[in-house]
Amino acid sequence: KMARCKYVMPSEDGVPGSCGIAWVCVEDEFIKAKMLPPSHLGELYVLPSPVAIAAGETIGYLGLVETPGSLIGGKKSKHQVHLEVFTQDPRLDDVLANKAGTKGGATYAKVPADLILHEKKSEEGKSKWVATKDKCQEALVESPKLEKDAAKQEWVCVSSDKYVKKEQVELLSQHDWLKIGFKKVDGSGSDGYLDPDGNGELSSEEIQAALQNSGNAEQLHKLIVKHSSEWYEKSSASSYEWLDKLMTKIGLPDFDLLVDHEKQRIDKLEWMQSAADLKIGPDIWHIYPIAIYGKKKDRFVVSYTKYSYTLLKALDKQMAIPSQYAPKVGNYKIATRDEVLVNLTPDDDVTKDSIYQFLDLSKYSEVSDDEINNFLLGQGVLQGKGSVFTSAAKKYNVSEVYLVSHASLETGRGTSGFARGKEYNGIKVYNMYGINVRDDKPSLGIKYAYDKGWDSIDKAIDGGAKWISENFVNHPKYKQNTLYKMRWNPASPGEHQYASDVLWAKHQILNMKKRFDIFPDAILHIDIPVYED
């Protein structure tokens, strides 16, 4: 059962908690259900007056759908929701042209062809945009990233790290339907299908082929087509004569029973003519509902990496590590085989916090300098260093969110001695990530910074990012780009592992999640290991 609940998350370590309303799956033992008998179950019910529906409101639930399994019996069952948007309102053209000037929702940048592209560079902690020899193609960019340089010139990111001036593009909202590509097609008298090869038949293979191309799919989704609805006529109508023809063509025993079943389904679906007061005509404009909403970036982008070891072979390699470095629970207790197996086994459920141990730290998370600078406000020497972190992230292929959170944590929010600088051989040096800093001999971290020439905050941010990339995230041999790989190294189990505690990766999850939650629009790339069967 699902219940609509209010939730409040507590604040932790200065990070404000979140609150809101969510639908939660609850067990019977925790709730008391108030059962209300339906007043018009199994019959068409026309509301006495229209009901306004606001964005975000619940309008329906998953329903059980059952279909025949085969000619010999059985059935297939699954829960689905059927959402359809259509209209016969004569003001449709005004809506498409956004005559009311409605704003809000998803934003777009309509980019004309042949504009000179610029690249963003960082010099002494300041961003500047430099013209390239390349020119852009005509494009519609959803949720464009806008940035401003020191001279207050605004720039729009139109592709990967490529920018044009804001005044050269047209900024639109999701309500500017015509300008963002929606188009009306009058298919009155048709069934609403577009036949690619014009042979009068449309197969599932043709539909799949048309939608595999993302460009084709997006254009098709933005077509507003006028055609008849399957909810308008009963099975006796001429538009369903194809069922009897199909029955004759197939000619299998008992196939007529399946056809009869389908006709019963069609008859029960019809409601438009029966609801005479609504005065719905035979042909209406159909709108693809998801196209109205606009594309939304997935929070998690999941990929899988296969390895040459079976899970049990990897377990054997872990258990064969000499006792001094053997898998432990905590710092001292030697882990049992079962304890190692439980933590070694990957769990790819993105609804669990444990997914953060598979976060690919070699991927850029698409967080802007401004968002990072907002996070760094009040954080000592780190304040205002957003562009330095993003520049280093792109240069060395490390997540900018990981770099900034690592530095913030390691330097006590930019206030530690290593962050403010320590002198070595008469030169003040900086170490932003705690590299080579040992509890028993912290001076090693000062010497390392001196040897690397980290004599400024920017150099320490950049140089430390390079070290993290070369030694772990993008190591030429091990490429340990996730917490899981740092701990278990599935490419070569038992070698070059960051810790011996079997819970080490999971201990980092809460902090990792907390840091990425600060940037709700960050894209999280998940790299899940797959062991051989």
Coordinates of C-alpha atoms in Angstrom, one line a residue:
K1 CA 0.0 0.0 0.0
M2 CA 1.1 3.6 -0.7
A3 CA 0.6 6.5 1.7
R4 CA 1.1 10.2 1.1
C5 CA 3.5 11.3 3.9
K6 CA 5.3 14.4 5.1
Y7 CA 9.0 13.9 5.8
V8 CA 11.6 15.9 7.6
M9 CA 15.3 15.1 7.4
P10 CA 17.5 16.4 10.2
S11 CA 20.4 18.9 9.6
E12 CA 23.9 17.4 9.9
D13 CA 27.3 19.0 10.1
G14 CA 26.0 22.3 8.9
V15 CA 24.2 20.8 5.9
P16 CA 20.5 21.8 6.1
G17 CA 18.0 19.0 6.2
S18 CA 15.3 18.6 3.6
C19 CA 11.5 18.3 3.9
G20 CA 8.6 17.6 1.6
I21 CA 5.8 15.3 0.7
A22 CA 6.4 11.8 -0.8
W23 CA 4.5 8.6 -1.5
V24 CA 5.8 5.8 0.7
C25 CA 5.3 2.1 0.6
V26 CA 4.0 1.0 4.0
E27 CA 3.2 -2.4 5.5
D28 CA -0.3 -3.2 6.9
E29 CA 1.0 -3.5 10.5
F30 CA 2.1 0.2 10.6
I31 CA -1.2 1.7 9.3
K32 CA -4.9 1.7 9.7
A33 CA -6.6 1.8 6.4
K34 CA -9.9 3.5 6.1
M35 CA -11.7 1.6 3.3
L36 CA -14.2 3.7 1.2
P37 CA -16.5 1.7 -1.0
P38 CA -16.4 3.0 -4.7
S39 CA -19.6 4.7 -5.7
H40 CA -19.4 3.9 -9.4
L41 CA -17.3 0.9 -9.8
G42 CA -17.2 -0.7 -13.2
E43 CA -19.3 2.0 -14.9
L44 CA -18.7 5.3 -16.8
Y45 CA -19.1 8.3 -14.5
V46 CA -19.1 11.8 -15.9
L47 CA -18.2 14.5 -13.3
P48 CA -21.1 17.0 -12.7
S49 CA -18.5 19.8 -13.2
P50 CA -14.9 20.1 -14.2
V51 CA -12.2 19.6 -11.6
A52 CA -9.1 21.7 -11.9
I53 CA -5.8 19.7 -11.5
A54 CA -2.7 21.6 -10.3
A55 CA 0.8 20.5 -11.3
G56 CA 2.1 17.8 -8.9
E57 CA -1.3 16.5 -7.8
T58 CA -2.1 12.8 -7.8
I59 CA -4.5 12.0 -10.7
G60 CA -4.3 8.2 -10.8
Y61 CA -2.7 5.0 -9.7
L62 CA -1.1 2.0 -11.2
G63 CA -3.8 -0.5 -12.2
L64 CA -3.7 -4.2 -12.7
V65 CA -3.6 -5.1 -16.4
E66 CA -4.2 -8.7 -17.5
T67 CA -3.8 -10.1 -21.0
P68 CA -4.1 -13.6 -22.4
G69 CA -0.9 -15.6 -22.3
S70 CA -1.4 -17.7 -25.4
L71 CA -4.0 -19.7 -27.3
I72 CA -3.7 -22.6 -24.8
G73 CA -4.5 -20.4 -21.8
G74 CA -2.8 -18.5 -19.0
K75 CA -2.5 -14.8 -18.6
K76 CA 0.1 -12.1 -18.2
S77 CA -0.3 -9.6 -15.4
K78 CA 1.4 -6.3 -14.6
H79 CA 0.5 -2.9 -13.0
Q80 CA 0.4 0.0 -15.4
V81 CA -0.9 3.5 -15.7
H82 CA -2.3 4.8 -19.0
L83 CA -1.9 8.6 -19.4
E84 CA -3.3 10.3 -22.4
V85 CA -3.5 14.0 -23.2
F86 CA -5.9 15.2 -25.9
T87 CA -8.0 18.3 -26.7
Q88 CA -10.6 19.7 -29.0
D89 CA -10.3 23.2 -27.6
P90 CA -10.3 25.8 -30.4
R91 CA -7.7 27.8 -28.5
L92 CA -5.0 25.2 -29.1
D93 CA -3.1 27.5 -31.6
D94 CA -2.9 30.3 -29.0
V95 CA -1.5 27.8 -26.5
L96 CA 1.2 26.6 -28.9
A97 CA 2.2 30.1 -29.7
N98 CA 2.3 30.9 -25.9
K99 CA 0.0 33.9 -26.6
A100 CA -0.4 34.4 -22.8
G101 CA 3.4 34.8 -22.4
T102 CA 3.6 32.0 -19.7
K103 CA 7.0 31.6 -18.1
G104 CA 8.5 28.9 -15.8
G105 CA 9.3 25.3 -16.0
A106 CA 12.1 23.9 -18.2
T107 CA 14.2 26.4 -20.1
Y108 CA 15.8 26.3 -23.6
A109 CA 18.3 28.2 -25.6
K110 CA 17.5 28.3 -29.4
V111 CA 21.0 28.6 -31.0
P112 CA 21.3 29.7 -34.6
A113 CA 24.0 28.2 -36.9
D114 CA 27.5 29.6 -37.5
L115 CA 28.1 31.4 -34.3
I116 CA 31.7 31.5 -33.1
L117 CA 32.3 29.1 -30.2
H118 CA 34.3 30.2 -27.2
E119 CA 36.1 28.1 -24.6
K120 CA 36.3 28.9 -20.9
K121 CA 39.8 29.3 -19.5
S122 CA 41.1 29.9 -15.9
E123 CA 43.9 32.3 -15.3
E124 CA 45.0 33.1 -11.7
G125 CA 41.7 32.0 -10.3
K126 CA 39.6 34.1 -12.8
S127 CA 37.5 32.8 -15.7
K128 CA 37.8 34.2 -19.2
W129 CA 36.2 33.1 -22.5
V130 CA 38.4 32.7 -25.6
A131 CA 37.2 32.5 -29.1
T132 CA 37.9 29.3 -31.1
K133 CA 38.1 28.6 -34.8
D134 CA 34.9 26.5 -34.6
K135 CA 31.3 27.5 -35.3
C136 CA 28.2 26.0 -33.9
Q137 CA 25.4 24.2 -35.6
E138 CA 21.7 25.1 -35.2
A139 CA 20.6 23.6 -31.9
L140 CA 18.0 23.6 -29.1
V141 CA 19.8 23.3 -25.8
E142 CA 17.6 22.3 -22.8
S143 CA 18.4 23.7 -19.4
P144 CA 21.3 25.8 -20.7
K145 CA 24.1 26.8 -18.2
L146 CA 24.6 30.6 -18.0
E147 CA 27.8 32.1 -16.7
K148 CA 29.1 35.7 -16.3
D149 CA 32.7 36.9 -16.8
A150 CA 34.4 39.8 -15.0
A151 CA 33.1 42.3 -17.5
K152 CA 29.5 41.2 -16.8
Q153 CA 29.2 39.5 -20.2
E154 CA 26.9 36.6 -20.0
W155 CA 27.7 33.3 -21.8
V156 CA 25.6 30.3 -22.6
C157 CA 27.0 26.8 -22.7
V158 CA 25.7 25.2 -25.9
S159 CA 27.8 22.0 -26.0
S160 CA 30.5 20.3 -24.0
D161 CA 32.7 23.3 -22.7
K162 CA 31.7 25.5 -25.7
Y163 CA 30.0 28.8 -25.2
V164 CA 28.3 31.6 -27.2
K165 CA 27.2 35.1 -26.0
K166 CA 23.8 35.2 -24.4
E167 CA 22.5 37.9 -26.7
Q168 CA 23.1 35.7 -29.7
V169 CA 20.6 33.1 -28.7
E170 CA 16.9 33.1 -28.0
L171 CA 16.0 32.0 -24.4
L172 CA 12.7 30.1 -24.3
S173 CA 10.5 28.3 -21.8
Q174 CA 8.7 25.0 -22.1
H175 CA 5.5 27.0 -22.9
D176 CA 6.9 28.3 -26.2
W177 CA 5.7 25.1 -27.9
L178 CA 6.1 26.1 -31.5
K179 CA 9.5 27.6 -31.1
I180 CA 10.9 24.5 -29.3
G181 CA 9.7 22.2 -32.1
F182 CA 6.1 21.2 -31.6
K183 CA 4.0 20.8 -34.8
K184 CA 0.4 20.1 -35.6
V185 CA -0.5 17.3 -38.1
D186 CA -4.1 16.9 -39.2
G187 CA -4.6 13.2 -39.6
S188 CA -8.4 13.2 -39.4
G189 CA -9.9 9.9 -40.5
S190 CA -6.7 8.0 -39.8
D191 CA -5.7 5.8 -36.9
G192 CA -2.9 8.1 -35.9
Y193 CA 0.0 5.9 -37.0
L194 CA 2.7 7.0 -39.4
D195 CA 3.7 4.2 -41.8
P196 CA 7.4 4.6 -42.6
D197 CA 7.5 2.5 -45.8
G198 CA 3.9 3.3 -46.9
N199 CA 2.9 -0.3 -47.5
G200 CA -0.3 0.1 -45.4
E201 CA 1.0 -2.1 -42.5
L202 CA 2.9 -1.0 -39.4
S203 CA 4.9 -3.6 -37.5
S204 CA 6.4 -3.4 -34.0
E205 CA 9.9 -3.6 -35.6
E206 CA 9.2 -0.5 -37.7
I207 CA 8.1 1.4 -34.6
Q208 CA 11.2 0.3 -32.6
A209 CA 13.5 1.3 -35.5
A210 CA 11.9 4.7 -35.8
L211 CA 12.3 5.4 -32.0
Q212 CA 15.9 4.1 -31.7
N213 CA 17.2 7.2 -33.3
S214 CA 16.9 9.8 -30.5
G215 CA 16.5 12.7 -33.0
N216 CA 13.6 10.9 -34.7
A217 CA 12.0 10.0 -31.4
E218 CA 12.2 13.6 -30.2
Q219 CA 10.6 15.0 -33.4
L220 CA 7.8 12.3 -33.3
H221 CA 7.1 13.1 -29.6
K222 CA 6.6 16.7 -30.5
L223 CA 3.9 16.0 -33.2
I224 CA 0.4 17.0 -32.1
V225 CA -1.7 14.8 -34.3
K226 CA -5.4 14.9 -35.0
H227 CA -6.9 11.4 -35.3
S228 CA -9.7 9.2 -33.9
S229 CA -9.4 7.7 -30.4
E230 CA -9.6 4.1 -29.5
W231 CA -12.0 5.2 -26.8
Y232 CA -14.5 6.6 -29.3
E233 CA -16.0 3.5 -31.1
K234 CA -17.0 0.0 -30.2
S235 CA -15.7 -3.1 -31.9
S236 CA -18.6 -3.2 -34.4
A237 CA -17.2 0.0 -36.1
S238 CA -15.6 -0.3 -39.5
S239 CA -12.3 0.8 -38.0
Y240 CA -12.0 -2.6 -36.3
E241 CA -12.7 -4.7 -39.4
W242 CA -9.0 -5.6 -39.4
L243 CA -9.7 -7.9 -36.4
D244 CA -11.9 -10.2 -38.5
K245 CA -9.5 -10.1 -41.4
L246 CA -6.7 -11.1 -39.0
M247 CA -8.7 -14.0 -37.7
T248 CA -9.2 -15.3 -41.2
K249 CA -5.5 -14.8 -42.1
I250 CA -4.2 -16.5 -39.0
G251 CA -6.6 -19.4 -39.2
L252 CA -5.5 -21.1 -36.0
P253 CA -7.9 -23.2 -33.8
D254 CA -9.4 -21.0 -31.0
F255 CA -7.9 -17.8 -32.4
D256 CA -11.5 -16.6 -32.7
L257 CA -11.7 -16.7 -28.9
L258 CA -8.7 -14.3 -28.6
V259 CA -10.4 -12.0 -31.2
D260 CA -13.6 -12.1 -29.2
H261 CA -11.7 -11.3 -26.0
E262 CA -10.1 -8.3 -27.8
K263 CA -13.6 -7.1 -29.0
Q264 CA -14.9 -7.3 -25.4
R265 CA -11.9 -5.2 -24.2
I266 CA -12.6 -2.6 -27.0
D267 CA -16.2 -2.3 -26.1
K268 CA -15.4 -1.8 -22.4
L269 CA -12.9 1.0 -23.3
E270 CA -15.4 3.0 -25.3
W271 CA -16.6 6.0 -23.4
M272 CA -16.4 9.1 -25.5
Q273 CA -19.8 8.7 -27.3
S274 CA -21.4 7.3 -24.2
A275 CA -20.5 10.5 -22.4
A276 CA -22.7 12.5 -24.7
D277 CA -22.7 15.7 -22.5
L278 CA -19.0 16.1 -23.2
K279 CA -19.7 16.5 -26.9
I280 CA -16.4 14.9 -28.0
G281 CA -16.0 14.5 -31.7
P282 CA -14.5 11.5 -33.6
D283 CA -11.2 13.2 -34.3
I284 CA -9.3 15.0 -31.6
W285 CA -5.8 16.4 -31.1
H286 CA -3.4 14.0 -29.3
I287 CA -0.4 15.2 -27.4
Y288 CA 2.4 13.0 -26.2
P289 CA 2.3 13.6 -22.4
I290 CA 6.0 13.2 -21.6
A291 CA 6.8 15.8 -24.3
I292 CA 4.9 18.4 -22.3
Y293 CA 7.0 17.7 -19.3
G294 CA 10.2 18.0 -21.2
K295 CA 13.3 15.9 -20.9
K296 CA 14.7 15.6 -17.4
K297 CA 18.3 14.6 -16.7
D298 CA 18.6 11.4 -14.8
R299 CA 20.2 11.9 -11.4
F300 CA 21.9 8.5 -11.8
V301 CA 23.6 7.3 -15.0
V302 CA 24.4 3.7 -14.5
S303 CA 27.0 1.6 -16.4
Y304 CA 28.4 -1.9 -15.7
T305 CA 32.0 -3.0 -16.0
K306 CA 32.7 -6.7 -16.5
Y307 CA 35.8 -8.4 -14.8
S308 CA 37.6 -11.6 -15.5
Y309 CA 37.2 -13.0 -12.0
T310 CA 34.3 -14.8 -10.6
L311 CA 33.0 -13.5 -7.3
L312 CA 34.3 -16.6 -5.5
K313 CA 37.7 -16.3 -7.1
A314 CA 37.9 -12.7 -6.0
L315 CA 36.9 -13.8 -2.5
D316 CA 39.7 -16.4 -2.5
K317 CA 42.2 -13.7 -3.5
Q318 CA 41.0 -11.4 -0.7
M319 CA 41.2 -14.2 1.9
A320 CA 44.8 -15.1 0.7
I321 CA 46.2 -11.7 1.7
P322 CA 48.9 -12.1 4.5
S323 CA 47.6 -11.5 8.0
Q324 CA 49.2 -8.1 8.5
Y325 CA 47.1 -6.7 5.6
A326 CA 44.3 -9.3 5.7
P327 CA 40.7 -8.2 5.5
K328 CA 39.5 -6.9 8.9
V329 CA 36.4 -5.6 10.6
G330 CA 37.6 -2.3 11.9
N331 CA 41.3 -2.0 12.6
Y332 CA 42.1 -5.3 14.4
K333 CA 39.5 -8.1 14.1
I334 CA 40.3 -10.5 11.2
A335 CA 37.2 -10.8 9.0
T336 CA 35.6 -14.1 8.4
R337 CA 35.0 -15.4 4.9
D338 CA 31.3 -14.6 5.1
E339 CA 32.0 -11.0 6.3
V340 CA 34.2 -10.5 3.4
L341 CA 31.7 -12.0 0.9
V342 CA 28.8 -9.8 2.2
N343 CA 30.8 -6.6 1.6
L344 CA 32.5 -7.8 -1.6
T345 CA 29.2 -8.6 -3.3
P346 CA 27.9 -5.6 -5.4
D347 CA 24.4 -4.3 -4.9
D348 CA 23.1 -2.2 -7.8
D349 CA 19.9 -1.0 -6.2
V350 CA 20.0 2.8 -6.9
T351 CA 17.3 3.4 -4.2
K352 CA 19.8 2.4 -1.5
D353 CA 22.5 4.7 -0.2
S354 CA 25.0 1.9 -0.7
I355 CA 25.0 2.8 -4.4
Y356 CA 27.3 5.7 -3.6
Q357 CA 30.2 3.3 -3.2
F358 CA 30.0 2.8 -7.0
L359 CA 30.0 6.5 -7.8
D360 CA 32.4 7.0 -10.7
L361 CA 34.8 9.8 -9.5
S362 CA 36.4 10.1 -12.9
K363 CA 33.3 11.7 -14.4
Y364 CA 32.5 15.4 -14.4
S365 CA 29.2 16.0 -12.5
E366 CA 28.1 19.2 -14.5
V367 CA 28.0 21.5 -11.5
S368 CA 28.6 25.1 -12.2
D369 CA 31.3 27.4 -10.7
D370 CA 28.5 29.4 -9.1
E371 CA 27.0 26.4 -7.3
I372 CA 30.4 25.4 -6.0
N373 CA 31.2 28.9 -4.9
N374 CA 27.9 29.0 -3.0
F375 CA 29.0 25.9 -1.1
L376 CA 32.4 27.4 -0.4
L377 CA 31.0 30.6 1.1
G378 CA 32.7 31.1 4.5
Q379 CA 35.1 28.3 4.0
G380 CA 38.4 30.2 4.6
V381 CA 40.9 30.1 1.8
L382 CA 38.6 27.9 -0.4
Q383 CA 36.0 30.7 -0.8
G384 CA 35.6 31.7 -4.4
K385 CA 37.8 28.9 -5.8
G386 CA 34.9 27.2 -7.7
S387 CA 36.5 27.7 -11.1
V388 CA 39.9 26.4 -9.9
F389 CA 38.2 23.1 -8.8
T390 CA 36.2 22.8 -12.0
S391 CA 39.2 23.5 -14.2
A392 CA 41.2 20.8 -12.3
A393 CA 38.3 18.4 -12.5
K394 CA 38.1 18.7 -16.3
K395 CA 41.9 18.7 -16.8
Y396 CA 42.5 15.5 -14.7
N397 CA 39.1 13.7 -15.2
V398 CA 38.0 13.8 -11.6
S399 CA 34.5 14.7 -10.3
E400 CA 34.5 18.4 -9.2
V401 CA 32.1 17.6 -6.4
Y402 CA 34.5 14.9 -5.0
L403 CA 37.4 17.3 -5.2
V404 CA 35.7 20.2 -3.5
S405 CA 34.1 18.0 -0.8
H406 CA 37.5 16.2 -0.2
A407 CA 39.3 19.5 0.2
S408 CA 36.6 21.0 2.4
L409 CA 36.7 18.0 4.7
E410 CA 40.5 17.6 4.8
T411 CA 41.2 21.3 5.5
G412 CA 38.4 21.9 8.1
R413 CA 36.4 24.0 5.6
G414 CA 39.5 25.9 4.4
T415 CA 40.8 26.9 7.8
S416 CA 43.5 24.3 8.7
G417 CA 47.2 25.0 8.8
F418 CA 47.8 23.1 5.6
A419 CA 45.1 25.3 3.9
R420 CA 46.5 28.6 5.2
G421 CA 50.0 27.5 4.3
K422 CA 53.1 26.2 6.2
E423 CA 56.7 27.3 5.7
Y424 CA 59.3 24.8 4.4
N425 CA 62.8 26.0 3.6
G426 CA 61.6 29.5 3.8
I427 CA 58.7 29.0 1.3
K428 CA 55.0 28.9 2.3
V429 CA 53.4 25.8 0.8
Y430 CA 49.8 24.4 0.8
N431 CA 48.3 20.9 0.9
M432 CA 44.5 20.9 0.2
Y433 CA 43.8 17.1 0.2
G434 CA 46.0 15.8 3.0
I435 CA 48.3 14.1 0.5
N436 CA 51.1 12.2 2.2
V437 CA 50.0 13.6 5.6
R438 CA 50.5 11.0 8.3
D439 CA 49.1 11.2 11.8
D440 CA 52.5 10.2 13.2
K441 CA 54.5 12.5 10.9
P442 CA 52.4 15.4 9.4
S443 CA 55.6 17.1 8.3
L444 CA 55.8 14.7 5.4
G445 CA 52.8 16.5 3.9
I446 CA 54.6 19.8 4.1
K447 CA 57.7 18.4 2.4
Y448 CA 55.6 16.7 -0.3
A449 CA 53.9 20.1 -1.1
Y450 CA 57.3 21.7 -1.2
D451 CA 58.7 19.1 -3.6
K452 CA 55.7 19.5 -5.9
G453 CA 55.9 23.3 -5.9
W454 CA 52.5 23.9 -4.3
D455 CA 53.4 27.4 -3.2
S456 CA 49.9 28.8 -3.9
I457 CA 46.4 27.7 -3.0
D458 CA 45.5 27.3 -6.7
K459 CA 48.6 25.2 -7.4
A460 CA 47.7 23.0 -4.4
I461 CA 44.1 22.5 -5.6
D462 CA 45.3 21.7 -9.1
G463 CA 48.3 19.6 -8.2
G464 CA 46.4 17.6 -5.6
A465 CA 43.7 16.8 -8.1
K466 CA 46.4 15.5 -10.5
W467 CA 47.8 13.3 -7.7
I468 CA 44.3 11.9 -6.9
S469 CA 43.8 11.2 -10.6
E470 CA 47.1 9.6 -11.3
N471 CA 47.3 7.5 -8.1
F472 CA 43.7 6.3 -7.8
V473 CA 40.9 7.5 -9.9
N474 CA 42.7 7.2 -13.3
H475 CA 45.7 5.1 -12.3
P476 CA 47.2 3.7 -15.5
K477 CA 47.0 0.1 -14.2
Y478 CA 44.3 -0.1 -11.6
K479 CA 41.9 2.9 -12.4
Q480 CA 40.2 2.8 -9.0
N481 CA 37.6 5.4 -9.8
T482 CA 35.0 4.3 -7.2
L483 CA 35.1 3.7 -3.4
Y484 CA 34.3 0.1 -4.1
K485 CA 37.3 -0.3 -6.5
M486 CA 39.6 1.6 -4.1
R487 CA 38.7 -1.0 -1.4
W488 CA 38.3 -4.2 -3.4
N489 CA 40.1 -3.6 -6.8
P490 CA 37.9 -6.1 -8.9
A491 CA 40.4 -5.8 -11.8
S492 CA 43.1 -7.3 -9.6
P493 CA 41.7 -8.4 -6.3
G494 CA 44.1 -8.2 -3.3
E495 CA 46.4 -5.7 -4.9
H496 CA 46.7 -1.9 -4.5
Q497 CA 43.8 -1.7 -2.1
Y498 CA 43.2 1.5 -0.1
A499 CA 42.2 -0.1 3.2
S500 CA 41.9 -3.4 4.9
D501 CA 38.6 -2.8 6.7
V502 CA 35.9 -4.7 4.9
L503 CA 33.5 -1.8 5.8
W504 CA 35.8 1.0 4.6
A505 CA 33.9 1.8 1.4
K506 CA 30.5 1.7 3.2
H507 CA 31.9 3.9 5.9
Q508 CA 32.5 6.6 3.3
I509 CA 29.0 6.4 1.8
L510 CA 27.2 8.7 4.3
N511 CA 29.8 11.5 3.8
M512 CA 29.9 11.0 0.0
K513 CA 26.1 11.1 -0.3
K514 CA 25.9 14.2 2.0
R515 CA 28.4 16.0 -0.2
F516 CA 26.7 15.2 -3.4
D517 CA 23.3 16.0 -1.9
I518 CA 24.5 19.6 -1.6
F519 CA 24.4 19.8 -5.4
P520 CA 21.0 18.4 -6.3
D521 CA 21.5 19.0 -10.0
A522 CA 24.8 17.1 -10.2
I523 CA 24.8 14.1 -12.5
L524 CA 26.0 10.9 -10.7
H525 CA 27.7 8.4 -12.9
I526 CA 27.5 4.9 -11.3
D527 CA 30.0 2.2 -12.3
I528 CA 28.9 -1.2 -11.0
P529 CA 31.3 -4.2 -11.2
V530 CA 30.0 -7.4 -12.8
Y531 CA 32.0 -10.6 -11.9
E532 CA 32.0 -13.6 -14.2
D533 CA 29.3 -16.2 -13.6

